[in-house]
């Protein structure tokens, strides 16, 4: 990984993870919020892409200085058009209904077989996936996380792990494929074209697909804690962790200037 002082490409979009990328212990760091506001004033498009629920993404879309909010690791996204919120999903309604039935069955089964593993506190706001708390309100034993991962995969779903949650993903989306479709719809440009001009910044295992897909990939310094779960590490890394690292990246992008288109 190279220091972000070596990043020289001018971006047209900043795509960023939320937990432990702009937050610390669950709180949005003021320096990260100020950086987002500065990027917006400079004309750089910004999009949050998070493993958090679509219910949280709705709040981000309404209240944060962002152009797009993507939730549940790429399962759905939304943006504001004046006083209206536009909502889109990776999968059609029929597939989402079938997935929900399978997820509910998996949640019930894990509740019986692994009763010590709690659902994520934000579970009621989830639409397209399920998540268990492995690092937010407690630190789950690694053996328990691995057992839950095996159970998720045995059900035919994919397991994704972030710094705080273990997710069951019943569809084909991930942060890269979901984000590409979302930015294509939001900005009416081919996703592959936009990807070449997008900087992605994240910190943990559920960012793996985005680190691999976006050439201008950045890890905040705490990404070093998760390198073992990243087949492709980020190309660049900040000196500071979490929100302060995000602000460090923003300062670099502001110095480079915004790329047209």
mmCIF file of C-alpha atoms in Angstrom, residues 42-211:
data_model
loop_
_atom_site.group_PDB
_atom_site.id
_atom_site.type_symbol
_atom_site.label_atom_id
_atom_site.label_comp_id
_atom_site.label_asym_id
_atom_site.label_seq_id
_atom_site.Cartn_x
_atom_site.Cartn_y
_atom_site.Cartn_z
ATOM 1 C CA UNK A 42 -15.831 21.872 -4.110
ATOM 2 C CA UNK A 43 -18.204 20.048 -6.477
ATOM 3 C CA UNK A 44 -16.991 16.485 -5.911
ATOM 4 C CA UNK A 45 -19.782 13.907 -6.010
ATOM 5 C CA UNK A 46 -19.915 11.670 -2.957
ATOM 6 C CA UNK A 47 -21.660 8.373 -2.245
ATOM 7 C CA UNK A 48 -21.855 6.368 0.973
ATOM 8 C CA UNK A 49 -21.797 2.576 0.580
ATOM 9 C CA UNK A 50 -22.351 0.673 3.801
ATOM 10 C CA UNK A 51 -23.299 -2.662 5.275
ATOM 11 C CA UNK A 52 -25.767 -0.768 7.446
ATOM 12 C CA UNK A 53 -29.500 -1.167 6.755
ATOM 13 C CA UNK A 54 -31.406 0.564 4.014
ATOM 14 C CA UNK A 55 -33.236 2.301 6.852
ATOM 15 C CA UNK A 56 -29.957 3.958 7.797
ATOM 16 C CA UNK A 57 -29.113 4.720 4.164
ATOM 17 C CA UNK A 58 -32.385 6.618 3.940
ATOM 18 C CA UNK A 59 -31.253 8.858 6.797
ATOM 19 C CA UNK A 60 -27.875 9.380 5.107
ATOM 20 C CA UNK A 61 -29.576 10.320 1.838
ATOM 21 C CA UNK A 62 -31.908 12.800 3.547
ATOM 22 C CA UNK A 63 -29.484 14.444 5.960
ATOM 23 C CA UNK A 64 -25.813 13.963 4.973
ATOM 24 C CA UNK A 65 -24.025 16.075 2.334
ATOM 25 C CA UNK A 66 -23.936 13.166 -0.127
ATOM 26 C CA UNK A 67 -25.323 12.581 -3.614
ATOM 27 C CA UNK A 68 -26.138 8.907 -3.092
ATOM 28 C CA UNK A 69 -26.524 6.420 -0.220
ATOM 29 C CA UNK A 70 -26.117 2.663 -0.773
ATOM 30 C CA UNK A 71 -27.100 0.223 1.967
ATOM 31 C CA UNK A 72 -26.804 -3.437 2.933
ATOM 32 C CA UNK A 73 -23.540 -3.896 1.007
ATOM 33 C CA UNK A 74 -25.069 -2.904 -2.334
ATOM 34 C CA UNK A 75 -28.587 -4.365 -2.032
ATOM 35 C CA UNK A 76 -30.315 -1.017 -2.511
ATOM 36 C CA UNK A 77 -29.702 2.694 -2.859
ATOM 37 C CA UNK A 78 -31.425 6.056 -2.740
ATOM 38 C CA UNK A 79 -30.907 9.720 -3.436
ATOM 39 C CA UNK A 80 -32.744 12.989 -3.003
ATOM 40 C CA UNK A 81 -34.452 14.857 -5.804
ATOM 41 C CA UNK A 82 -35.608 17.979 -4.043
ATOM 42 C CA UNK A 83 -38.203 16.899 -1.474
ATOM 43 C CA UNK A 84 -38.528 13.421 -3.005
ATOM 44 C CA UNK A 85 -36.450 10.342 -2.205
ATOM 45 C CA UNK A 86 -35.726 7.991 -5.117
ATOM 46 C CA UNK A 87 -35.303 4.323 -4.122
ATOM 47 C CA UNK A 88 -33.804 1.518 -6.201
ATOM 48 C CA UNK A 89 -32.823 -2.132 -5.554
ATOM 49 C CA UNK A 90 -30.316 -4.594 -6.980
ATOM 50 C CA UNK A 91 -32.925 -7.368 -7.219
ATOM 51 C CA UNK A 92 -36.592 -7.181 -8.385
ATOM 52 C CA UNK A 93 -39.468 -7.362 -5.909
ATOM 53 C CA UNK A 94 -40.196 -11.071 -6.423
ATOM 54 C CA UNK A 95 -36.589 -12.038 -5.703
ATOM 55 C CA UNK A 96 -36.512 -9.797 -2.631
ATOM 56 C CA UNK A 97 -39.630 -11.495 -1.253
ATOM 57 C CA UNK A 98 -38.105 -14.952 -1.736
ATOM 58 C CA UNK A 99 -34.864 -13.800 -0.151
ATOM 59 C CA UNK A 100 -36.724 -12.397 2.846
ATOM 60 C CA UNK A 101 -38.420 -15.741 3.469
ATOM 61 C CA UNK A 102 -35.060 -17.551 3.315
ATOM 62 C CA UNK A 103 -33.430 -14.970 5.592
ATOM 63 C CA UNK A 104 -36.175 -15.278 8.184
ATOM 64 C CA UNK A 105 -35.709 -19.054 8.207
ATOM 65 C CA UNK A 106 -31.936 -18.658 8.610
ATOM 66 C CA UNK A 107 -32.338 -16.159 11.464
ATOM 67 C CA UNK A 108 -34.657 -18.578 13.263
ATOM 68 C CA UNK A 109 -32.290 -21.512 12.721
ATOM 69 C CA UNK A 110 -29.248 -19.630 14.015
ATOM 70 C CA UNK A 111 -31.276 -18.421 16.971
ATOM 71 C CA UNK A 112 -31.773 -22.071 17.918
ATOM 72 C CA UNK A 113 -28.305 -23.396 17.101
ATOM 73 C CA UNK A 114 -26.219 -20.390 18.190
ATOM 74 C CA UNK A 115 -28.301 -18.613 20.842
ATOM 75 C CA UNK A 116 -25.290 -16.675 22.172
ATOM 76 C CA UNK A 117 -24.873 -14.823 18.866
ATOM 77 C CA UNK A 118 -27.119 -11.739 18.894
ATOM 78 C CA UNK A 119 -28.687 -10.115 15.883
ATOM 79 C CA UNK A 120 -27.296 -6.707 14.981
ATOM 80 C CA UNK A 121 -28.981 -3.900 16.844
ATOM 81 C CA UNK A 122 -30.083 -2.397 13.525
ATOM 82 C CA UNK A 123 -31.757 -5.649 12.356
ATOM 83 C CA UNK A 124 -35.339 -4.226 12.325
ATOM 84 C CA UNK A 125 -34.311 -1.700 9.646
ATOM 85 C CA UNK A 126 -32.881 -4.307 7.258
ATOM 86 C CA UNK A 127 -34.708 -5.101 4.013
ATOM 87 C CA UNK A 128 -32.524 -7.413 1.899
ATOM 88 C CA UNK A 129 -30.058 -9.089 4.266
ATOM 89 C CA UNK A 130 -29.585 -10.208 7.869
ATOM 90 C CA UNK A 131 -26.745 -9.309 10.218
ATOM 91 C CA UNK A 132 -25.392 -10.450 13.567
ATOM 92 C CA UNK A 133 -23.341 -8.432 16.030
ATOM 93 C CA UNK A 134 -19.740 -9.662 16.152
ATOM 94 C CA UNK A 135 -17.918 -6.466 17.111
ATOM 95 C CA UNK A 136 -20.253 -3.575 17.784
ATOM 96 C CA UNK A 137 -21.679 -4.065 21.288
ATOM 97 C CA UNK A 138 -19.503 -7.058 22.121
ATOM 98 C CA UNK A 139 -16.538 -8.967 20.728
ATOM 99 C CA UNK A 140 -17.749 -12.348 19.487
ATOM 100 C CA UNK A 141 -15.353 -15.295 19.990
ATOM 101 C CA UNK A 142 -13.732 -16.163 16.692
ATOM 102 C CA UNK A 143 -14.911 -19.766 16.912
ATOM 103 C CA UNK A 144 -18.500 -18.568 17.170
ATOM 104 C CA UNK A 145 -18.101 -16.270 14.161
ATOM 105 C CA UNK A 146 -16.645 -19.112 12.106
ATOM 106 C CA UNK A 147 -19.475 -21.441 13.112
ATOM 107 C CA UNK A 148 -22.046 -18.822 12.099
ATOM 108 C CA UNK A 149 -20.200 -18.225 8.830
ATOM 109 C CA UNK A 150 -20.334 -21.939 8.032
ATOM 110 C CA UNK A 151 -24.080 -22.014 8.794
ATOM 111 C CA UNK A 152 -24.744 -19.031 6.521
ATOM 112 C CA UNK A 153 -22.810 -20.590 3.670
ATOM 113 C CA UNK A 154 -24.470 -23.976 4.208
ATOM 114 C CA UNK A 155 -27.812 -22.237 3.663
ATOM 115 C CA UNK A 156 -26.662 -21.197 0.188
ATOM 116 C CA UNK A 157 -26.029 -17.557 1.084
ATOM 117 C CA UNK A 158 -22.758 -15.647 1.181
ATOM 118 C CA UNK A 159 -21.265 -14.478 4.466
ATOM 119 C CA UNK A 160 -19.689 -11.017 4.609
ATOM 120 C CA UNK A 161 -17.893 -9.702 7.660
ATOM 121 C CA UNK A 162 -17.344 -6.044 8.491
ATOM 122 C CA UNK A 163 -15.626 -4.525 11.501
ATOM 123 C CA UNK A 164 -18.893 -4.787 13.456
ATOM 124 C CA UNK A 165 -21.271 -7.278 11.788
ATOM 125 C CA UNK A 166 -21.509 -10.661 10.121
ATOM 126 C CA UNK A 167 -23.931 -10.502 7.179
ATOM 127 C CA UNK A 168 -25.967 -13.142 5.358
ATOM 128 C CA UNK A 169 -26.293 -12.068 1.715
ATOM 129 C CA UNK A 170 -28.902 -14.016 -0.276
ATOM 130 C CA UNK A 171 -28.334 -12.264 -3.632
ATOM 131 C CA UNK A 172 -25.519 -11.569 -6.070
ATOM 132 C CA UNK A 173 -24.750 -8.027 -4.958
ATOM 133 C CA UNK A 174 -21.686 -6.726 -3.170
ATOM 134 C CA UNK A 175 -20.282 -3.264 -2.545
ATOM 135 C CA UNK A 176 -18.673 -3.128 -5.987
ATOM 136 C CA UNK A 177 -21.509 -4.443 -8.174
ATOM 137 C CA UNK A 178 -24.194 -2.634 -6.190
ATOM 138 C CA UNK A 179 -22.273 0.634 -6.168
ATOM 139 C CA UNK A 180 -21.584 0.480 -9.901
ATOM 140 C CA UNK A 181 -25.248 -0.010 -10.712
ATOM 141 C CA UNK A 182 -26.236 2.694 -8.242
ATOM 142 C CA UNK A 183 -23.880 5.341 -9.601
ATOM 143 C CA UNK A 184 -24.873 4.438 -13.160
ATOM 144 C CA UNK A 185 -28.538 5.041 -12.320
ATOM 145 C CA UNK A 186 -27.890 8.113 -10.224
ATOM 146 C CA UNK A 187 -25.592 9.908 -12.642
ATOM 147 C CA UNK A 188 -26.875 8.448 -15.940
ATOM 148 C CA UNK A 189 -23.399 7.378 -17.029
ATOM 149 C CA UNK A 190 -21.953 3.904 -17.758
ATOM 150 C CA UNK A 191 -20.783 2.348 -14.511
ATOM 151 C CA UNK A 192 -17.467 1.163 -15.964
ATOM 152 C CA UNK A 193 -16.689 4.672 -17.168
ATOM 153 C CA UNK A 194 -17.452 6.131 -13.753
ATOM 154 C CA UNK A 195 -15.437 3.423 -11.993
ATOM 155 C CA UNK A 196 -12.246 4.662 -13.646
ATOM 156 C CA UNK A 197 -12.856 8.080 -12.085
ATOM 157 C CA UNK A 198 -13.998 6.887 -8.658
ATOM 158 C CA UNK A 199 -11.975 6.868 -5.459
ATOM 159 C CA UNK A 200 -13.179 4.240 -2.999
ATOM 160 C CA UNK A 201 -12.197 4.366 0.668
ATOM 161 C CA UNK A 202 -12.933 1.682 3.256
ATOM 162 C CA UNK A 203 -11.442 -0.349 6.077
ATOM 163 C CA UNK A 204 -12.504 -4.002 6.396
ATOM 164 C CA UNK A 205 -13.521 -7.351 4.940
ATOM 165 C CA UNK A 206 -16.875 -6.388 3.442
ATOM 166 C CA UNK A 207 -14.995 -3.745 1.405
ATOM 167 C CA UNK A 208 -12.985 -6.458 -0.374
ATOM 168 C CA UNK A 209 -14.996 -6.385 -3.614
ATOM 169 C CA UNK A 210 -14.699 -2.600 -3.858
ATOM 170 C CA UNK A 211 -10.949 -2.633 -3.137
#
